Amino acid sequence: MNSVIIGSGFGGIAAALRLKAKGHDVTLIEKHPDLGGRARVFKKNGFTYDAGPTVITAPHLINELFELFKKNPKDYIELAPLKIWYQFIFEDKTKFNYSGDETEMKRQIKNINEEDSIGYEKLVNFTKKIFDKGFKELSDVPFDKPFVMMQQLPALLKLKSYKSVYSLVSSYIKNEKLRRMFSMHPLLVGGNPFTTTSIYGLILYLEKKWGIHYSMGGTGNIIKGFEKLMKEVGIKVIKGHEVIKLISNKKKITGVQLNNQTFIESDNVICNADPPAVYEKMLNDNSNNSFLFKWKKNRMEYSMGLFVYYFGTKKTYDDVEHHTIKFGNKYKEHLDDIFENKKLNNDISYYLHRPSATDKSMAPPGQDCFYVLVPVPNNQSKIDWSIEGEKMKNLVIDKMENDLMPELRKNIVEDFYFTPDYFEKDLNTKYGSGFSIQPKFSQSAYFRFHNKSEIYDGLYFVGAGTHPGAGVPGVLSSAKVLDKIL
Ligand SMILES: Cc1cc2nc3c(=O)[nH]c(=O)nc-3n(C[C@H](O)[C@H](O)[C@H](O)COP(=O)(O)OP(=O)(O)OC[C@H]3O[C@@H](n4cnc5c(N)ncnc54)[C@H](O)[C@@H]3O)c2cc1C
């Protein structure tokens, strides 16, 4: 049996390894000259910039891919647990060190609002129930038949999946600062906390269960470790070539065509590429799509876009934690502008990554390496990023100077940024969304793009746009679904 994987994100690599372990003859094709997709790495002048994922959770999902081949993960990668997971900074400049230390968590909560400490305990207990169902039980279940979804609906309703994460958190927590903090997790997978199904509250518990880790040398070192493993176990990797067409015979996919006119025949094609882009651009003849599928595809709502500014400084900012999250004042209004009104708002919230806080190898001696991520509207907004990119860069530098890094601008020695245009053009993602389709209830599990195509035989999906969804644990789990159906 031979299988072709299109795309080398975490999901694509995990699929390649799992199928190889089952005895398939596997070829992985990546458009770029380097692997990793959103987890690519850019090295410049002694700085190592991880392009995307930085918060590593559920490390066993990474380790088990090495263990499939009886390899010791420690021979390839080094994952280090972090003590402080996130430092939150509120508009009044107060800070909260979010961690797995429950005593310290409760002390800080009580400082803000005494009575929310009990609510916090109850919230954690409830998210454990969601986690047990949503992650432990359902994250690697193939939701390709309606009855699988029907069977789960009563349990999901009992877990209040009709509520949003913000509304679930608000039913336990009274203080607005704490509400924002404990409901921010959907933003990590491309959703609006005010509309994302409370099932994603499971991330709060998932972090507590296994901790938050950092990959020494950067997340890119995990991709490097996987690349070495793929070579050792005989997976053929083609880099720097884009698949431009899927070849089909009626409703059976029979192979792929690359941009250099090469055809590769295959029993199975597994797309790690964004599903809407695959259906719309690589399967030119949409006549096979049923009315129901066209309706489903056309009504999909896409995750936010991302503005990511990478920069190195000539000095170190020792007071800045590894992961910092700063909320804007008009938090909800900002999110409405991103997700609903599709327009920019100056009152931004942002996430700042400083890997050199943990790992000095990420920057030259005495210097610091960063990226700052600002959620922005996806390209349905029609924002002209060739104009707005520079303005956004200056806005976020101003905010960081004011909030936590004095005189930042004059200490920056090099920089570059990505806008939703990068995600659309370079990573082939519809509307340049950062995380494919949104994690809403109406777009989850059976309602998401199926792991086994609902239209074509021999066509499968792994990665952010399919079940269970975005985030490294999500896309690694999508490859476990594949394992069950192929
Ligand atoms: C800035 C940023 C920060 C993030 N931070 C975190 C975090 O801290 N923790 C976390 O868990 N998650 C995080 N995420 C989310 C996480 O990175 C993604 O959900 C996950 O990495 C996506 O993996 P994927 O398998 O869907 O593939 P992608 O990474 O989307 O890769 C798809 C690959 O397919 C290739 N491709 C597409 N079309 C073709 C074609 N036609 N031919 C050949 N190749 C093709 C692309 O070039 C790309 O390499 C972050 C995401 C971003 C963008």
XYZ file of C-alpha atoms and ligand atoms in Angstrom:
539
model
C 0.000 0.000 0.000
C 1.492 3.380 -0.858
C 0.517 6.714 0.628
C 1.384 10.263 -0.341
C 1.244 13.001 2.302
C 0.874 16.603 1.123
C 2.421 19.015 3.622
C 4.931 18.756 6.431
C 3.211 20.456 9.367
C 3.077 18.540 12.645
C -0.046 16.756 11.357
C 1.553 15.690 8.063
C 4.744 14.415 9.664
C 2.782 12.499 12.330
C 0.641 10.914 9.592
C 3.747 9.939 7.607
C 5.315 8.273 10.651
C 2.150 6.478 11.728
C 1.499 5.079 8.253
C 5.138 4.047 7.865
C 4.915 2.193 11.178
C 1.938 0.305 9.712
C 4.026 -0.785 6.743
C 2.915 1.725 4.091
C 5.332 2.955 1.471
C 5.216 6.688 2.350
C 6.163 9.799 0.371
C 5.833 13.234 1.976
C 5.730 16.291 -0.286
C 6.358 19.822 1.007
C 6.035 22.988 -1.030
C 8.837 24.753 0.861
C 12.531 23.819 0.931
C 12.207 23.275 4.697
C 9.758 21.224 6.776
C 7.363 22.245 9.559
C 4.676 24.433 7.957
C 3.566 26.833 10.669
C 6.385 25.391 12.787
C 9.144 26.432 10.357
C 12.281 28.109 11.663
C 14.080 31.212 10.447
C 17.707 31.646 11.463
C 19.254 35.100 11.046
C 22.484 36.599 12.354
C 22.723 34.291 15.351
C 19.001 34.553 16.238
C 16.728 31.498 15.929
C 13.097 32.423 15.304
C 10.489 29.710 15.653
C 7.801 30.897 13.258
C 4.793 29.436 15.043
C 4.083 27.037 17.923
C 6.040 27.743 21.096
C 3.814 26.426 23.899
C 4.317 22.664 23.888
C 1.579 20.720 25.677
C 0.785 16.968 25.815
C 4.435 16.016 25.125
C 3.554 12.303 25.082
C 1.902 12.857 21.681
C 5.306 13.900 20.333
C 7.275 11.216 22.167
C 5.057 8.361 21.028
C 5.958 9.018 17.383
C 9.581 8.130 18.177
C 8.476 5.201 20.321
C 6.505 3.737 17.391
C 9.928 2.840 15.970
C 11.402 1.803 19.325
C 13.514 4.969 19.448
C 14.222 6.992 22.559
C 12.809 10.527 22.028
C 15.607 11.937 24.197
C 18.094 10.944 21.488
C 16.323 13.397 19.170
C 14.658 16.165 21.190
C 14.733 17.775 24.611
C 11.483 19.006 26.126
C 11.831 21.087 29.285
C 8.875 21.869 31.597
C 8.364 25.576 32.336
C 7.730 26.877 35.855
C 5.756 29.963 34.897
C 3.483 29.139 31.992
C 2.222 32.601 31.066
C 2.620 36.010 32.599
C -0.587 37.977 32.058
C -0.406 41.765 32.068
C -3.616 43.707 32.528
C -4.382 47.221 31.380
C -3.753 48.597 34.897
C -0.228 47.079 34.602
C -0.861 44.441 37.287
C 0.617 41.045 36.518
C -0.438 37.436 37.107
C 2.002 34.513 36.915
C -0.077 31.609 35.604
C 1.406 28.195 36.406
C 0.759 24.663 37.599
C 1.458 25.682 41.205
C -2.084 25.643 42.628
C -1.177 27.340 45.917
C 0.448 30.208 44.084
C -2.469 30.379 41.618
C -5.018 30.670 44.443
C -2.958 33.255 46.300
C -2.903 35.491 43.242
C -6.600 34.915 42.507
C -7.488 35.879 46.104
C -5.445 39.069 45.719
C -7.668 40.040 42.834
C -10.989 38.706 44.136
C -11.198 36.519 47.265
C -14.410 34.665 46.349
C -13.122 33.629 42.895
C -10.708 31.192 44.488
C -13.567 28.737 45.168
C -15.002 29.392 41.696
C -11.585 28.612 40.216
C -11.509 25.221 41.926
C -14.969 24.434 40.590
C -13.966 25.595 37.114
C -10.911 23.331 37.096
C -13.066 20.382 38.212
C -15.549 21.047 35.427
C -12.838 21.379 32.776
C -11.510 17.996 33.915
C -14.871 16.490 32.957
C -14.706 18.179 29.557
C -11.116 16.998 29.129
C -12.027 13.383 30.011
C -14.717 13.376 27.337
C -13.416 15.788 24.703
C -9.735 14.923 24.744
C -9.222 11.515 26.310
C -12.248 9.910 24.697
C -13.025 11.792 21.488
C -9.880 13.504 20.154
C -8.874 10.498 18.050
C -12.320 9.171 17.136
C -13.179 9.298 13.429
C -16.284 11.488 13.146
C -17.143 10.482 9.603
C -20.654 9.111 10.248
C -23.589 11.146 11.583
C -24.484 8.470 14.128
C -21.049 8.810 15.804
C -21.955 12.454 16.436
C -25.506 11.603 17.496
C -24.188 9.137 20.067
C -22.028 11.859 21.632
C -24.544 14.704 21.606
C -26.215 13.975 24.988
C -22.844 13.887 26.782
C -21.666 17.037 24.998
C -24.855 18.868 25.930
C -24.461 17.766 29.533
C -21.006 19.362 29.416
C -22.702 22.603 28.299
C -21.071 22.604 24.886
C -23.786 25.045 23.746
C -22.114 27.694 25.948
C -19.067 29.691 24.911
C -15.795 29.320 26.833
C -16.191 32.874 28.172
C -19.720 32.181 29.343
C -18.672 28.904 31.010
C -15.794 30.633 32.817
C -18.093 33.514 33.829
C -20.479 31.079 35.513
C -17.668 30.289 38.000
C -15.564 33.475 38.083
C -16.850 36.979 38.831
C -13.833 39.222 38.250
C -13.432 40.460 34.671
C -9.617 40.217 34.654
C -9.786 36.604 35.792
C -12.591 35.841 33.337
C -10.410 37.010 30.470
C -7.439 35.037 31.712
C -9.216 31.735 32.230
C -11.148 31.972 28.961
C -8.281 32.916 26.644
C -7.478 29.361 25.496
C -9.622 29.427 22.303
C -7.339 32.177 21.008
C -4.528 29.603 20.998
C -6.458 27.582 18.416
C -7.974 30.406 16.372
C -11.302 30.928 18.109
C -13.082 33.814 19.800
C -13.553 33.016 23.530
C -16.993 34.653 23.289
C -18.238 32.226 20.587
C -16.031 29.114 20.802
C -17.793 26.067 22.225
C -16.961 25.466 25.881
C -15.565 22.061 24.860
C -12.337 23.979 24.234
C -12.270 24.733 27.951
C -10.533 21.346 28.008
C -7.259 23.112 27.090
C -7.222 24.695 30.567
C -7.159 21.215 32.094
C -4.867 19.703 29.448
C -2.200 22.236 30.441
C -2.590 21.265 34.093
C -2.480 17.554 33.343
C 0.846 17.474 31.485
C 2.313 20.954 32.023
C 3.707 23.420 29.528
C 6.998 22.591 27.917
C 9.635 24.229 25.819
C 11.648 22.432 23.183
C 15.323 23.250 23.822
C 16.819 24.780 20.686
C 13.274 25.821 19.706
C 10.196 24.021 18.407
C 12.109 23.693 15.161
C 14.292 21.098 16.888
C 11.264 18.802 17.181
C 10.741 19.100 13.424
C 14.470 18.462 12.922
C 14.217 15.348 15.121
C 11.230 14.105 13.117
C 13.077 14.735 9.848
C 15.993 12.626 11.068
C 13.600 9.881 12.138
C 11.757 9.938 8.788
C 15.070 9.505 6.998
C 16.089 6.619 9.259
C 12.835 4.720 8.762
C 12.759 5.184 4.997
C 10.080 7.811 4.379
C 10.735 9.568 1.072
C 10.633 13.340 1.542
C 10.289 15.667 -1.473
C 10.959 19.296 -0.553
C 10.478 22.452 -2.589
C 7.658 21.092 -4.761
C 4.015 22.009 -4.596
C 1.204 19.609 -5.385
C -0.951 21.487 -7.857
C -3.563 18.847 -8.631
C -5.081 15.672 -7.244
C -5.720 13.094 -9.956
C -8.976 11.194 -9.755
C -10.814 8.523 -11.641
C -14.435 9.351 -11.041
C -14.611 9.468 -7.247
C -11.334 7.651 -6.531
C -8.156 9.667 -5.992
C -5.320 7.930 -7.814
C -2.360 10.267 -7.360
C -0.959 13.775 -7.377
C 0.605 16.145 -9.876
C 3.514 18.351 -8.806
C 4.417 21.794 -10.099
C 7.310 20.274 -12.096
C 4.831 18.150 -14.118
C 5.755 14.957 -12.203
C 2.862 12.582 -11.476
C 2.971 10.280 -8.481
C 0.475 7.440 -8.346
C -0.803 6.495 -4.946
C -3.399 4.308 -3.237
C -4.048 7.031 -0.658
C -3.484 10.771 -0.605
C -3.383 12.397 2.815
C -3.663 16.176 2.816
C -2.049 18.185 5.565
C -2.787 21.160 3.320
C -5.805 23.276 4.345
C -8.967 21.304 3.370
C -10.930 24.196 1.784
C -7.927 25.052 -0.393
C -7.588 21.381 -1.398
C -11.245 21.060 -2.390
C -11.307 24.395 -4.195
C -7.898 24.572 -5.857
C -6.503 21.055 -6.222
C -9.708 19.305 -7.261
C -10.683 21.560 -10.109
C -13.728 19.577 -11.056
C -16.106 20.290 -8.192
C -18.960 18.462 -9.901
C -18.449 15.528 -7.541
C -19.360 17.647 -4.547
C -22.859 17.021 -3.242
C -25.230 19.885 -2.552
C -24.908 19.212 1.179
C -21.093 19.338 1.070
C -21.086 22.576 -0.957
C -23.435 24.105 1.617
C -21.231 22.915 4.483
C -18.074 24.259 2.838
C -19.600 27.610 1.954
C -21.015 28.307 5.393
C -17.701 27.672 7.182
C -16.346 30.515 9.313
C -12.584 30.984 9.336
C -10.246 31.619 12.249
C -8.587 34.960 12.782
C -5.487 36.097 10.940
C -2.164 36.709 12.648
C 0.344 39.515 12.511
C 3.628 38.069 13.775
C 6.610 40.383 14.317
C 9.979 38.674 14.868
C 12.784 40.756 16.338
C 16.177 40.551 18.009
C 17.477 43.064 20.542
C 21.039 44.101 21.290
C 20.400 43.811 25.051
C 18.466 41.360 27.205
C 15.117 42.155 28.812
C 15.492 40.021 31.922
C 12.155 41.069 33.437
C 10.231 39.656 30.492
C 8.979 36.109 31.032
C 9.158 33.341 28.413
C 5.444 33.725 27.546
C 3.636 37.024 28.138
C 0.005 37.794 27.309
C -1.171 41.377 27.392
C -4.897 42.103 27.162
C -6.109 45.324 25.604
C -8.627 47.420 27.454
C -11.519 46.982 25.031
C -10.888 43.248 24.832
C -14.338 42.159 23.643
C -14.640 45.053 21.202
C -11.246 44.119 19.747
C -12.356 40.504 19.310
C -15.630 41.607 17.693
C -13.634 43.694 15.243
C -11.391 40.749 14.410
C -14.028 38.058 14.067
C -17.230 39.903 13.093
C -16.509 43.371 11.730
C -13.239 42.299 10.071
C -11.496 45.565 10.779
C -8.410 46.694 12.669
C -8.601 48.189 16.147
C -5.737 50.046 17.837
C -6.561 48.653 21.270
C -4.713 45.413 20.573
C -4.062 42.403 22.788
C -0.849 40.522 22.112
C 1.250 37.473 23.004
C 5.009 37.946 23.397
C 7.450 35.045 23.114
C 10.953 35.308 24.579
C 12.581 31.881 24.123
C 15.967 33.263 25.200
C 14.450 33.565 28.705
C 14.807 29.766 28.913
C 17.314 28.955 26.215
C 20.330 31.208 25.681
C 21.185 29.420 22.418
C 18.310 31.266 20.700
C 20.184 34.595 20.554
C 23.815 35.787 20.395
C 25.433 36.330 23.844
C 23.970 39.306 25.739
C 21.072 39.647 23.275
C 17.430 38.538 23.180
C 15.208 36.869 20.611
C 11.435 37.518 20.434
C 8.254 37.289 18.480
C 5.079 39.121 19.222
C 1.783 37.886 17.848
C -1.244 40.115 17.385
C -4.584 38.567 16.405
C -6.008 40.453 13.415
C -8.873 39.885 10.941
C -8.256 37.232 8.297
C -8.115 38.277 4.639
C -11.900 38.331 4.249
C -11.269 41.859 5.558
C -9.530 42.913 2.305
C -7.013 44.842 4.438
C -4.040 45.963 2.338
C -1.183 44.591 4.432
C 1.443 46.259 2.249
C 0.225 49.491 3.909
C -1.093 48.269 7.260
C 1.850 45.928 8.041
C 4.279 48.734 8.868
C 1.619 50.567 10.896
C 0.851 47.443 12.908
C 4.545 46.894 13.556
C 4.913 50.408 14.939
C 1.740 50.113 17.000
C 2.872 46.914 18.685
C 6.369 48.291 19.367
C 4.762 51.369 20.994
C 2.561 49.120 23.136
C 5.464 46.913 24.223
C 7.603 49.975 25.051
C 4.796 51.312 27.189
C 3.845 47.993 28.814
C 7.112 46.251 29.574
C 10.161 46.987 27.402
C 11.368 50.598 27.720
C 13.269 52.021 24.734
C 12.626 48.863 22.772
C 12.661 50.508 19.357
C 16.244 51.702 19.633
C 17.445 48.292 20.862
C 16.030 46.280 17.968
C 18.891 45.088 15.777
C 16.911 43.190 13.184
C 13.326 42.276 12.428
C 10.769 40.963 9.940
C 7.073 40.213 10.066
C 4.328 38.044 8.595
C 0.758 39.114 7.914
C -2.265 37.034 6.827
C -0.853 37.332 3.282
C 1.961 34.925 4.264
C -0.544 32.397 5.553
C -2.641 32.712 2.387
C 0.106 32.769 -0.253
C 2.958 30.800 1.307
C 1.036 28.288 3.403
C -1.964 27.964 1.025
C -4.544 28.739 3.713
C -7.959 30.059 2.745
C -8.315 33.770 3.617
C -4.877 33.581 5.288
C -6.480 32.344 8.489
C -3.978 31.445 11.187
C -5.682 28.214 12.248
C -7.971 27.121 9.355
C -11.707 27.018 10.226
C -12.891 28.288 13.610
C -13.412 25.903 16.544
C -17.164 26.503 16.825
C -19.569 23.740 17.861
C -21.174 23.912 14.385
C -17.703 23.266 12.880
C -16.441 20.615 15.283
C -16.207 16.815 15.049
C -18.708 15.566 12.404
C -19.354 19.154 11.301
C -15.658 19.785 10.532
C -13.944 18.619 7.298
C -13.833 14.838 7.739
C -10.530 12.983 8.203
C -11.766 10.545 5.547
C -13.072 12.684 2.710
C -16.845 12.777 2.518
C -16.557 13.063 -1.309
C -13.590 11.061 -2.635
C -12.280 7.579 -1.953
C -8.582 7.395 -1.167
C -8.523 11.002 0.107
C -7.814 11.809 3.772
C -7.085 14.864 5.893
C -4.890 15.570 8.890
C -4.076 18.971 10.441
C -5.875 22.011 11.736
C -8.895 22.012 9.395
C -10.045 18.515 10.242
C -11.014 16.719 13.482
C -10.109 17.454 16.237
C -8.641 20.829 15.191
C -5.751 23.268 15.480
C -2.880 23.392 17.955
C -0.035 20.891 18.093
C -1.922 18.346 20.275
C -4.930 18.677 17.961
C -3.078 18.051 14.722
C -1.043 15.203 16.246
C -4.340 13.647 17.343
C -5.724 13.988 13.808
C -2.962 11.593 12.694
C -4.152 9.141 15.348
C -7.630 9.299 13.800
C -6.036 8.483 10.456
C -4.311 5.522 12.056
C -7.728 4.118 12.907
C -9.289 4.517 9.462
C -6.470 3.628 7.092
C 2.177 32.065 15.072
C 1.549 30.793 15.568
C 1.736 30.415 16.890
C 1.189 29.215 17.362
N 1.439 28.833 18.647
C 1.060 27.596 19.059
C 1.507 27.100 20.310
O 2.231 27.781 21.036
N 1.130 25.834 20.680
C 0.344 25.058 19.864
O 0.039 23.912 20.243
N -0.088 25.518 18.663
C 0.267 26.746 18.241
N -0.110 27.205 17.013
C -0.977 26.358 16.187
C -0.188 25.244 15.533
O 1.060 25.732 15.142
C -0.891 24.739 14.293
O -2.255 24.461 14.544
C -0.228 23.487 13.754
O 1.172 23.606 13.767
C -0.713 23.283 12.338
O -0.178 22.089 11.860
P -0.783 21.389 10.588
O -0.458 19.939 10.704
O -2.224 21.748 10.418
O 0.049 21.909 9.351
P 0.682 23.353 8.869
O 1.666 23.741 9.864
O -0.444 24.230 8.551
O 1.419 22.850 7.602
C 0.814 22.556 6.372
C 1.927 22.370 5.357
O 1.375 22.006 4.099
C 2.161 22.629 3.092
N 1.355 22.685 1.874
C 0.164 23.310 1.699
N -0.287 23.126 0.448
C 0.639 22.367 -0.184
C 0.735 21.851 -1.512
N -0.227 22.070 -2.413
N 1.823 21.112 -1.841
C 2.801 20.865 -0.904
N 2.756 21.349 0.345
C 1.682 22.083 0.718
C 2.485 23.991 3.664
O 3.595 24.590 3.017
C 2.768 23.619 5.117
O 4.124 23.298 5.291
C 0.417 28.398 16.503
C 0.205 28.787 15.179
C 0.778 29.965 14.716
C 0.571 30.333 13.278
